[in-house]
Short mmCIF file of C-alpha atoms in Angstrom, two decimals:
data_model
loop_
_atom_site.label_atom_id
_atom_site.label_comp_id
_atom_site.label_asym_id
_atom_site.label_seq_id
_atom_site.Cartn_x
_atom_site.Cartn_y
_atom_site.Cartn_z
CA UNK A 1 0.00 0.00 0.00
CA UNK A 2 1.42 3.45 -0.81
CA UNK A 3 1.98 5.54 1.97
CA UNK A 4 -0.38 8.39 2.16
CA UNK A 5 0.99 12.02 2.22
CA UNK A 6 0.07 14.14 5.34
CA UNK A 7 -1.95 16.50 4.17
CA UNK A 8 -2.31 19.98 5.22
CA UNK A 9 -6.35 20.60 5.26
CA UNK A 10 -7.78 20.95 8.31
CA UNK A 11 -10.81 19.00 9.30
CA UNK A 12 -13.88 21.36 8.71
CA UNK A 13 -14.66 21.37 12.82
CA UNK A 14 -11.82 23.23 12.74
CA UNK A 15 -10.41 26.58 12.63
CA UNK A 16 -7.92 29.17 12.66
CA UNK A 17 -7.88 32.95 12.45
CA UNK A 18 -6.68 34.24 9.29
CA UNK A 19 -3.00 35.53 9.46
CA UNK A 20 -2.33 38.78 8.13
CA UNK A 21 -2.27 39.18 4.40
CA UNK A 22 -4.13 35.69 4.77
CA UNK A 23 -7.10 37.01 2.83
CA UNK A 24 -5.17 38.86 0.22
CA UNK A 25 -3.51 35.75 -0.80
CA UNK A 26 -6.20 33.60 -0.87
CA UNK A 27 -8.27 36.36 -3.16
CA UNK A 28 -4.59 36.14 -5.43
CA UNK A 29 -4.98 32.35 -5.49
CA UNK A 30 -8.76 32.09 -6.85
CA UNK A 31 -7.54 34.55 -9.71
CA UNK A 32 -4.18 32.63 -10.64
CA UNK A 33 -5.67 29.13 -10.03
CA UNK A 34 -3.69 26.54 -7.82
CA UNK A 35 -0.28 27.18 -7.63
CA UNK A 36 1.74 24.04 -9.44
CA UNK A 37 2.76 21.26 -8.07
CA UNK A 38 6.50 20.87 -6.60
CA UNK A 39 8.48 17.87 -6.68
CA UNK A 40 8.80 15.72 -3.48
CA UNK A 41 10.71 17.08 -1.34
CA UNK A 42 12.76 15.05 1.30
CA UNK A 43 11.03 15.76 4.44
CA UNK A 44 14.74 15.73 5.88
CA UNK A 45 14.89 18.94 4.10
CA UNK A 46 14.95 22.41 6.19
CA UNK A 47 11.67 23.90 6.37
CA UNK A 48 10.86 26.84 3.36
CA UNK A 49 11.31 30.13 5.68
CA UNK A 50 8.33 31.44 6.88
CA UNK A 51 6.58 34.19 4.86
CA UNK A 52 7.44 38.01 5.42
CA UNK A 53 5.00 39.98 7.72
CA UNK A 54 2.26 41.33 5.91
CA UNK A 55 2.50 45.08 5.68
CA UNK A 56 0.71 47.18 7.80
CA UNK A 57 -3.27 47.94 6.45
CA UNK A 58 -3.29 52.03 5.74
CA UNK A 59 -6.22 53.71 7.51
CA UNK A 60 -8.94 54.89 4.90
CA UNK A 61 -11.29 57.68 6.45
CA UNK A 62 -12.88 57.20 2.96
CA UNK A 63 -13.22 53.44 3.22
CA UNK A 64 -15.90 51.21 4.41
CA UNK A 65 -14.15 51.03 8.23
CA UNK A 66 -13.92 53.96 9.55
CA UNK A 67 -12.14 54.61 13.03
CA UNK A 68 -14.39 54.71 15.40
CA UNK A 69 -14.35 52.39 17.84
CA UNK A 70 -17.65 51.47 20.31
CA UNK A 71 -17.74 50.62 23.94
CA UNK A 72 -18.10 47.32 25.01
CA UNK A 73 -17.37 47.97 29.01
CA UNK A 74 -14.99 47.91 31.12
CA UNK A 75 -12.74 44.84 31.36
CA UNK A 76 -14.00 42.55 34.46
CA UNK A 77 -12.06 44.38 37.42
CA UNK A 78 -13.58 47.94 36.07
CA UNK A 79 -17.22 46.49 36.17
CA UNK A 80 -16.93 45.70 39.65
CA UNK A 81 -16.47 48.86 40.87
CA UNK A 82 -19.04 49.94 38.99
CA UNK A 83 -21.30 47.59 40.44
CA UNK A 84 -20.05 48.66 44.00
CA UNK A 85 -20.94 52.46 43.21
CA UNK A 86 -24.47 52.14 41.99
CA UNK A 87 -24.58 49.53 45.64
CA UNK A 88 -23.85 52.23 47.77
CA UNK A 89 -25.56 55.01 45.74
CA UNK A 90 -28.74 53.32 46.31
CA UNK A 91 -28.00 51.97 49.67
CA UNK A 92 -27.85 55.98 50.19
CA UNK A 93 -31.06 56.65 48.95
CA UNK A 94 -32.50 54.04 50.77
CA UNK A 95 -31.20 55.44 54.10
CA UNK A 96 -32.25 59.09 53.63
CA UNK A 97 -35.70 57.94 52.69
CA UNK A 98 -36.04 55.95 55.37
CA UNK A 99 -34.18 58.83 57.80
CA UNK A 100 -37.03 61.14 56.65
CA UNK A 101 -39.94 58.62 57.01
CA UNK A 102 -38.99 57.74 60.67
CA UNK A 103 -38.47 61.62 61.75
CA UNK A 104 -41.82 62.49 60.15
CA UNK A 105 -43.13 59.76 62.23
CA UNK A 106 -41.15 60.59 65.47
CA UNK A 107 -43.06 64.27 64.99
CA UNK A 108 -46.16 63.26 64.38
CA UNK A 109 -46.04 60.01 67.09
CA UNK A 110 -44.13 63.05 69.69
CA UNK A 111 -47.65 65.44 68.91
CA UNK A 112 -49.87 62.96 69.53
CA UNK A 113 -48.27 61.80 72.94
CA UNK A 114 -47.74 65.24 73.91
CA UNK A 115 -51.48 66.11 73.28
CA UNK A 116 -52.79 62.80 74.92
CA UNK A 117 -50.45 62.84 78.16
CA UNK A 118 -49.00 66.34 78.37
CA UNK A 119 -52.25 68.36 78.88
CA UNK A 120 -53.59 68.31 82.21
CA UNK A 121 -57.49 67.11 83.21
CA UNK A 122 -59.54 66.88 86.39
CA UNK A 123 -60.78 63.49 87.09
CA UNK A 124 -64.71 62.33 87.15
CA UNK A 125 -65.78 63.98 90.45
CA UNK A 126 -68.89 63.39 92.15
CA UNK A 127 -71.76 65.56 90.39
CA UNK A 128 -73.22 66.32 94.56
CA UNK A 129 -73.73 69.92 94.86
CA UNK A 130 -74.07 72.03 98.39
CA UNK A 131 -77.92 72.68 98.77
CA UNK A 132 -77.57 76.32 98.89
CA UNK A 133 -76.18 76.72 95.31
CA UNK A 134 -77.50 77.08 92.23
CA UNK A 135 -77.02 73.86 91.11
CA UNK A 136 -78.05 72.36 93.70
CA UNK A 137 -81.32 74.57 94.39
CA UNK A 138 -82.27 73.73 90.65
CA UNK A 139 -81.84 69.50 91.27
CA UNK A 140 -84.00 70.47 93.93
CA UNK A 141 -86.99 71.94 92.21
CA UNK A 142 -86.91 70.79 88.54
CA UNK A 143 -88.99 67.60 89.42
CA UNK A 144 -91.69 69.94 90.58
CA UNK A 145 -91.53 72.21 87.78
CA UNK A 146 -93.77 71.48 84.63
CA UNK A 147 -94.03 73.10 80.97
CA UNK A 148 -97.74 74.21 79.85
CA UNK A 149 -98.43 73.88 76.04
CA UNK A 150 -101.44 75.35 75.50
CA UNK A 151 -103.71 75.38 72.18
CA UNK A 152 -106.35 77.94 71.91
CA UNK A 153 -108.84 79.97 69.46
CA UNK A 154 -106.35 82.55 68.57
CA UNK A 155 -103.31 80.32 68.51
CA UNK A 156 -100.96 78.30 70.44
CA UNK A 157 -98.35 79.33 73.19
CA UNK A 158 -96.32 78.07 76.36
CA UNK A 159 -95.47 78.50 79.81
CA UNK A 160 -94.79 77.54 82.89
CA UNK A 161 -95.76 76.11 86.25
CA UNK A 162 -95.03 73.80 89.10
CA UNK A 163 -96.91 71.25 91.31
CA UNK A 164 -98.33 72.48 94.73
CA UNK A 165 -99.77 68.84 95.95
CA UNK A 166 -99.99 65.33 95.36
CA UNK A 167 -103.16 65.38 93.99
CA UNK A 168 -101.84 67.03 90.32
CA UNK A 169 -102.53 70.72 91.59
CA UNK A 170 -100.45 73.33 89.26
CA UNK A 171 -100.34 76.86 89.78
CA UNK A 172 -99.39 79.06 86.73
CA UNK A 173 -100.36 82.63 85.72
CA UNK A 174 -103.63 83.68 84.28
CA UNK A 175 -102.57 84.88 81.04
CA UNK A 176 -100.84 81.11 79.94
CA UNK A 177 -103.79 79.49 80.26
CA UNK A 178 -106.97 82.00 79.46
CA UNK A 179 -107.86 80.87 76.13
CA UNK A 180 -107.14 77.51 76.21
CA UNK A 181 -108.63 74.69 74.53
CA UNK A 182 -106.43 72.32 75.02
CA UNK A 183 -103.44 72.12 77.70
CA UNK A 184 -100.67 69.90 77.98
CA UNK A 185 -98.62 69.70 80.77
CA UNK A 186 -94.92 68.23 80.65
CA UNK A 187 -92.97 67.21 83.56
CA UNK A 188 -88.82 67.38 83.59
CA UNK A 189 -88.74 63.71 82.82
CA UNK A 190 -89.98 64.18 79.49
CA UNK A 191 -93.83 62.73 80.42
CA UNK A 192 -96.74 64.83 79.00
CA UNK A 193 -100.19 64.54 80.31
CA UNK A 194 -103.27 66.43 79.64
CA UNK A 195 -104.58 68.99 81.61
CA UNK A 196 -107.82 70.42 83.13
CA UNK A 197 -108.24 74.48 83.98
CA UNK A 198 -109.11 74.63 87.45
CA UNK A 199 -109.81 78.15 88.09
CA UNK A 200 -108.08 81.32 87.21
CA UNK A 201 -108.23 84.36 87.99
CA UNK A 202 -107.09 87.66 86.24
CA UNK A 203 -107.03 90.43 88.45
CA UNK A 204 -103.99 88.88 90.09
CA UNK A 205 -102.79 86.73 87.26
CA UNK A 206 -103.18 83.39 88.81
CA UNK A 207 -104.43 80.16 87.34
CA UNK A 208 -104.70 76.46 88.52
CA UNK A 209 -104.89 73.33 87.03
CA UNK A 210 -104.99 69.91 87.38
CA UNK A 211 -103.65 66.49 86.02
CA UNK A 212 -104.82 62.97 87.03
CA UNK A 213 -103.09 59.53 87.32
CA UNK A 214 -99.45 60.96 87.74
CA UNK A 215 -97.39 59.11 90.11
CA UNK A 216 -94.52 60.08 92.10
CA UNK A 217 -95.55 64.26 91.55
CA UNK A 218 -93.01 66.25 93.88
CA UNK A 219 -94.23 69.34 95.03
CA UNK A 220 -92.62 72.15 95.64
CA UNK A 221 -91.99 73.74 99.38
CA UNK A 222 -93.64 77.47 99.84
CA UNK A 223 -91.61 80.02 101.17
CA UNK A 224 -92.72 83.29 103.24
CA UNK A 225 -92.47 86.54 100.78
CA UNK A 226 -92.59 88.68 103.99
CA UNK A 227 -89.22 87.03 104.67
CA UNK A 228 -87.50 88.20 101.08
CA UNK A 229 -85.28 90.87 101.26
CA UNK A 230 -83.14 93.17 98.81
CA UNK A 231 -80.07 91.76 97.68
CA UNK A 232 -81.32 87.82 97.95
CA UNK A 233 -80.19 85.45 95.88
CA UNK A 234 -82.80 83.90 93.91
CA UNK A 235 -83.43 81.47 90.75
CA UNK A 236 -85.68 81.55 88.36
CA UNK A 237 -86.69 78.16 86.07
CA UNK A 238 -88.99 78.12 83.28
CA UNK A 239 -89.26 77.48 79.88
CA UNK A 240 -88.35 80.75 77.88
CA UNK A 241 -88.94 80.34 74.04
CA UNK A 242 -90.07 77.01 74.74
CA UNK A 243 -86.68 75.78 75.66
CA UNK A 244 -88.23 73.60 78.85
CA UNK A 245 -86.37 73.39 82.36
CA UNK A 246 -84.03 76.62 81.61
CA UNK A 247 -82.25 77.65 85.17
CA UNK A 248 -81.21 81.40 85.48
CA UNK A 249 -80.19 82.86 89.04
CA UNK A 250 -79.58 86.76 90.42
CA UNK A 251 -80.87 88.73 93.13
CA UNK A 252 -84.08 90.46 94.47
CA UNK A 253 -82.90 93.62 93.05
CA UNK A 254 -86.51 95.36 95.04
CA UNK A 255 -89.87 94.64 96.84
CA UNK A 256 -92.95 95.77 96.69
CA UNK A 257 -92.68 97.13 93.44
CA UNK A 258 -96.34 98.36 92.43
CA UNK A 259 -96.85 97.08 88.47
CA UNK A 260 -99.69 96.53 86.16
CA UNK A 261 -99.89 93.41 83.17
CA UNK A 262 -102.52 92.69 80.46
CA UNK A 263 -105.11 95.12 79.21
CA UNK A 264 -105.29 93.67 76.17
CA UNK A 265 -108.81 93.61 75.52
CA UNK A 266 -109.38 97.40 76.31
CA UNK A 267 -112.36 97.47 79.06
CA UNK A 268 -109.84 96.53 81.86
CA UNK A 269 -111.52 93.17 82.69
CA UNK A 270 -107.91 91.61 82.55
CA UNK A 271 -105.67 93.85 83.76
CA UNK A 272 -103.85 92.53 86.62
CA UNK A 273 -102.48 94.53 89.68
CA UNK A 274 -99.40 93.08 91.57
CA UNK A 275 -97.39 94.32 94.55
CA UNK A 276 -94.06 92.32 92.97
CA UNK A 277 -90.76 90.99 93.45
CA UNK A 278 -88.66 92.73 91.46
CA UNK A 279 -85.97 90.38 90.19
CA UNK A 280 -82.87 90.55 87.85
CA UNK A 281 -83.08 87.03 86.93
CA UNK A 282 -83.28 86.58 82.95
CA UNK A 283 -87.16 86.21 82.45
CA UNK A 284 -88.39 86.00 78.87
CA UNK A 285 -91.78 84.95 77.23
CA UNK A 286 -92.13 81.68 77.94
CA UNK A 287 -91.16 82.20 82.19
CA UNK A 288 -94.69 83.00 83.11
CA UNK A 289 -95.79 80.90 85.85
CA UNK A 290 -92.48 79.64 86.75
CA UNK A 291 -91.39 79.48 90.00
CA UNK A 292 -89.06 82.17 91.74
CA UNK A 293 -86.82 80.58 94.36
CA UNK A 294 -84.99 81.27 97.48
CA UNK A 295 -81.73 79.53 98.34
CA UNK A 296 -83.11 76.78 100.33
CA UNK A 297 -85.14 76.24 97.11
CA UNK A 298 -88.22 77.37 98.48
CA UNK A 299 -91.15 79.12 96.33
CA UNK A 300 -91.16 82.89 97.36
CA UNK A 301 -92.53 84.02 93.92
CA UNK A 302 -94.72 83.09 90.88
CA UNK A 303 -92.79 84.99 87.45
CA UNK A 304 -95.24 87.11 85.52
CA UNK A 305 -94.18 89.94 84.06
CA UNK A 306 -90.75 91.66 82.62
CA UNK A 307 -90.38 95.07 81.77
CA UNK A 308 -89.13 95.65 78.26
CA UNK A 309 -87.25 98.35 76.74
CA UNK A 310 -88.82 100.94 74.25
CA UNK A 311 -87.23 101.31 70.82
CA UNK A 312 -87.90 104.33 69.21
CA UNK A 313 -89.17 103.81 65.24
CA UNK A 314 -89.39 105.42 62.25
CA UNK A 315 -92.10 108.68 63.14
CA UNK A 316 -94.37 108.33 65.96
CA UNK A 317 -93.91 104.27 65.95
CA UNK A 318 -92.72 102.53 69.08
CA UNK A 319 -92.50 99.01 69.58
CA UNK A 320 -91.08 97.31 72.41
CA UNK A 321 -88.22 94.70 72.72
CA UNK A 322 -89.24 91.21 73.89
CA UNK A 323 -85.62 89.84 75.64
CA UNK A 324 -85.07 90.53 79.17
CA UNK A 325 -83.17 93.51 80.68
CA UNK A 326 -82.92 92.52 83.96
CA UNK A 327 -86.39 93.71 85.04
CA UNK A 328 -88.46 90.85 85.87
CA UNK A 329 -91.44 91.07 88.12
CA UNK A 330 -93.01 87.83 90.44
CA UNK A 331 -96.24 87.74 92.10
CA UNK A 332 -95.31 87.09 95.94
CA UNK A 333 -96.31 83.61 97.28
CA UNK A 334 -97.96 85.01 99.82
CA UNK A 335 -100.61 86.38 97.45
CA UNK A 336 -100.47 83.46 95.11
CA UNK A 337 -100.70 80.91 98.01
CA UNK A 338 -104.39 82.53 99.25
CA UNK A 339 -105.71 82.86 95.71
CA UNK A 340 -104.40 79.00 94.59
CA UNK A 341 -106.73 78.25 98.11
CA UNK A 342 -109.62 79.91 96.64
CA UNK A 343 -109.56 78.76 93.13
CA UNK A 344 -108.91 75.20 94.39
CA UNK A 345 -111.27 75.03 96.80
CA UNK A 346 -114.43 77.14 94.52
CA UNK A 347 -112.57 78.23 91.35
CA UNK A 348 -113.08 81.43 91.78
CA UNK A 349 -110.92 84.25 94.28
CA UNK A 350 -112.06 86.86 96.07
CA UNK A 351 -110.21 90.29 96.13
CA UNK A 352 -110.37 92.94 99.20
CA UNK A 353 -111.97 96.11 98.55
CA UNK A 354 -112.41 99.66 100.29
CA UNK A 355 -115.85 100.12 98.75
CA UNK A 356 -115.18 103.32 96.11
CA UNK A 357 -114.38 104.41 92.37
CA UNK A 358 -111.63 105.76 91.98
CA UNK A 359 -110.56 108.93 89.25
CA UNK A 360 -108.65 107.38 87.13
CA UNK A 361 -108.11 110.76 85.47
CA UNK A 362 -106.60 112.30 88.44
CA UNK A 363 -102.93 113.37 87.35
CA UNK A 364 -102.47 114.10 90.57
CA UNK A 365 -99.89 112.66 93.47
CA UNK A 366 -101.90 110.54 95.36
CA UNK A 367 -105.49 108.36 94.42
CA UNK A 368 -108.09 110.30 94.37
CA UNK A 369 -111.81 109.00 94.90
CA UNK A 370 -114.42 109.74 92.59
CA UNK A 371 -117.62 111.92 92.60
CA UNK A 372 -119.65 110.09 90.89
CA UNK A 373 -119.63 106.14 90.55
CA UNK A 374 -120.42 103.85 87.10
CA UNK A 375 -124.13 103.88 86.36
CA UNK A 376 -124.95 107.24 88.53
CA UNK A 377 -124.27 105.42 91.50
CA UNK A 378 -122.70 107.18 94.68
CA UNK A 379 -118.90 107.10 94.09
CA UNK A 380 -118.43 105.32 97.83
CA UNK A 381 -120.85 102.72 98.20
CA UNK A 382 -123.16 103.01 100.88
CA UNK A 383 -122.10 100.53 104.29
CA UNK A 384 -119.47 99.57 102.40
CA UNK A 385 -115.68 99.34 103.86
CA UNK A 386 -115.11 102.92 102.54
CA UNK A 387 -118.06 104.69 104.00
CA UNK A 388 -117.84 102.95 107.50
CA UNK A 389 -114.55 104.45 107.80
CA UNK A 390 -115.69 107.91 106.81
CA UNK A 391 -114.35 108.27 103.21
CA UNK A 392 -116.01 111.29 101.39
CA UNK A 393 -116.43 111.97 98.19
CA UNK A 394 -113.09 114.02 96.38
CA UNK A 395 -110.77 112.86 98.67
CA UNK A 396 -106.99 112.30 97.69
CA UNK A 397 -105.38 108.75 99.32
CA UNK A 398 -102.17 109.78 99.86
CA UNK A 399 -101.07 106.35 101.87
CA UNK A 400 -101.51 102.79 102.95
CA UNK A 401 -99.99 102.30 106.08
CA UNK A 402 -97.36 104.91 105.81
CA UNK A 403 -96.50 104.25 102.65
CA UNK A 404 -97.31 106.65 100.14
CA UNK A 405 -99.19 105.87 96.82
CA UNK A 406 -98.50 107.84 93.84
CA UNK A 407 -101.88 106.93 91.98
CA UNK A 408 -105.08 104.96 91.26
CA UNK A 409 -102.95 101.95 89.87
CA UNK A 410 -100.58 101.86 93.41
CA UNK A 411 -103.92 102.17 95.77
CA UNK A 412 -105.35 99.05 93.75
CA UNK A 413 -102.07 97.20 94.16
CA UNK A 414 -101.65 98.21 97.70
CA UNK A 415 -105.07 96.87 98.69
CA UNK A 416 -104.68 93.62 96.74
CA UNK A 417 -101.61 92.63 98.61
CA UNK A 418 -103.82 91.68 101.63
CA UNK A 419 -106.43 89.63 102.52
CA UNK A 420 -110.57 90.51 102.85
CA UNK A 421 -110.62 91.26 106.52
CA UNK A 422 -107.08 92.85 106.95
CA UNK A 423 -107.52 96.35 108.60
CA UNK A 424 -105.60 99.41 107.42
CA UNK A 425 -104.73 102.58 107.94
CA UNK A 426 -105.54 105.39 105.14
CA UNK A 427 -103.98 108.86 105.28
CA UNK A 428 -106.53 111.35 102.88
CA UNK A 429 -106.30 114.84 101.84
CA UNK A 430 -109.49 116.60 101.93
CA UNK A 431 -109.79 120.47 101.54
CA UNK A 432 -106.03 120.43 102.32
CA UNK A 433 -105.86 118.48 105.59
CA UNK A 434 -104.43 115.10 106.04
CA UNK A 435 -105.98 113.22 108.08
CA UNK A 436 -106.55 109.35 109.26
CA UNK A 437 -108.83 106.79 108.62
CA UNK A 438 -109.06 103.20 109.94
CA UNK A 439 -110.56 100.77 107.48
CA UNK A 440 -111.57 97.26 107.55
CA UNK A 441 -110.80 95.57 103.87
CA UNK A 442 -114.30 94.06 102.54
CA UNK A 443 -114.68 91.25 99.67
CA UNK A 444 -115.73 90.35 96.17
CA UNK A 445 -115.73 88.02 93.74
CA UNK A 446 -112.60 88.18 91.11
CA UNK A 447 -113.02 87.37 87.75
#
């Protein structure tokens, strides 16, 4: 078998980068064919020298290379630091977020414990008040104290009143309840009942009325109005505006204060003449009938009247203010205590009288009596109080007991304060003399 000759082809798995000038020869060799064949040579022979170094390529910024040469990165020990940088840049970031979020919580977490633990607050204390106060006074009487709706032929309105027995008695003033319909009467608890008029009377602004088939009614204790001086403290509770079981508190601020309410229908048949407590105590619409207390939350008056203050208009119009200004006016108990008796016990009161007309005309200081009575009659009636004690005719009534009067309106009031019965003592002017009179008060039939 001939022996093969090596042969210089490498198998096609195989490969080698091109050697310079590699390419340029083999482009030479496709053109010029193979090259021809060369005689054996003895492979003891010296090897053909190696070819010369191919000559450097010449840049061509016109060719299709041009150079410019991209990025590929960094060799591996650049890209590690690189790595390590963007690490700690973000591990940065991360802490200075995270720095922020936790001090915007510390100051929001330090506000909220400063405003739970840091502001100091008095502990649940008993709610006990002394007798004598206000508070306590009102705890007191509010139980006895009611709220009057009443529904009538000319509208609706409210008031007040409070219990004066266990049977359902309620004393309130005349002018709550005088054209009712319909009353209602609502305790502090809430309960409302119906309610049936009594008796009333209007002359001294006093009404009674009753409810049935309420348990557990707490009446309130009756105090002495000869007892009540200037400067007392005192509290009033009532339901002004209709806003039920309102507490306000002052002082007598005078007695005996002569005052006249009502007159609304324009014949005098409801006007109504008290001898009052004068209290500044906030009354408003609403008070009437309420009870005015001492401080050992006694009754010493029955609220019925404030005084309110004029406001001038455009022209000759005047109207006057409805809120309190610190002049509120109570029936004494005293009074109210009698007539409640009478309209209880017959529905009907009886008021003292001196037996004359008076001249309301008189301008005069003083009350003067009348020359002529209603109907042609004698102006002092004949055996009555008045002409037993030797009243004429023209005389002046210049005072009640040592007190003066100052008109028609005071003598009324001055007379009303007591009972049918009570004696007095009347100092008259007549043909410019004073002199004294002892008088025995008679009785008649209110209205």
């Amino acid at each position: 078998m001939a022996d093969q000759q090596p042969s210089d082809t490498a198998p096609k798995w195989w490969s080698r980068p091109a050697a310079p000038g590699a390419q340029a020869q083999a482009d030479s060799t496709a053109v010029a064919g193979p090259a021809p064949s060369q005689p054996d040579s003895d492979p003891s022979a010296d090897p053909a020298p190696p070819a010369p170094e191919a000559a450097a390529v010449r840049y061509d910024p016109w060719g299709e290379q041009p150079l410019h040469v991209t990025d590929r990165g960094k060799a591996a020990g650049g890209g590690h630091l690189v790595r390590m940088r963007h690490a700690l840049v973000l591990g940065l970031g991360i802490a200075l977020l995270a720095g922020g979020i936790g001090g915007w919580l510390g100051v929001l977490a330090e506000r909220q414990s400063s405003t739970r633990l840091e502001l100091p607050q008095a502990g649940v204390e008993s709610k006990n008040r002394a007798p004598e106060s206000v508070a306590g006074i009102a705890a007191t009487a509010l139980p006895g104290v009611v709220t009057l709706h009443v529904r009538g032929s000319t509208g609706s309105g409210t008031g007040t009143g409070f219990v004066l027995d266990g049977q359902g008695h309620i004393l309130t003033n005349n002018h709550v309840v005088s054209d009712a319909k319909d009353i209602t009467v609502t305790f502090s608890t809430g309960e409302s009942v119906t309610a049936e008029l009594v008796g009333r009377d209007s002359g001294y602004d006093l009404a009674v009325v009753k409810v049935d088939g309420v348990r557990g009614l707490q009446p309130l204790s009756l105090g002495n109005s000869e007892n009540v001086k200037v400067g007392d403290p005192v509290v009033a509770i009532g339901a002004p505006f209709d806003l039920s079981n309102t507490v306000t508190a002052g002082i007598i601020s005078a007695t005996g204060r002569p005052i006249t309410a009502g007159g609304d229908k324009g014949d005098g048949s409801d006007i109504s003449y008290v001898d009052a407590l004068q209290t500044d105590a906030p009354i408003n619409p609403g008070n009437s009938g309420g009870p005015l207390l001492d401080a050992k939350a006694r009754v010493i008056g029955i609220n019925s009247a404030i005084r309110g203050a004029d406001a001038s208009g455009d022209g000759a119009e005047r109207a006057k203010q409805s809120g309190s200004i610190g002049l509120g006016f109570a029936i004494p108990v005293n009074q109210g205590k009698r007539v409640a008796e009478e309209l209880i016990r017959t529905g009907r009161a009886t008021h003292p009288v001196i037996g004359v007309t008076l001249d309301m005309e008189y301008t005069g200081d003083g009350a003067r009596v009348g020359t002529k009575g209603e109907g042609g009659k004698p102006a002092v009636t004949p055996d009555g109080p008045g002409a037993k004690a030797g009243i004429q005719g023209g005389d002046v009534i210049t005072k009640v007991d040592g007190v003066r009067v100052h008109g028609g309106d005071e003598l009324v009031i001055k007379i009303r304060a007591h009972r049918p019965g009570d004696p007095l003592t009347l100092t008259v002017l007549r043909d410019g003399r004073e002199r004294t009179l002892e008088l025995v008060l008679g009785s008649a039939n209110g209205s």
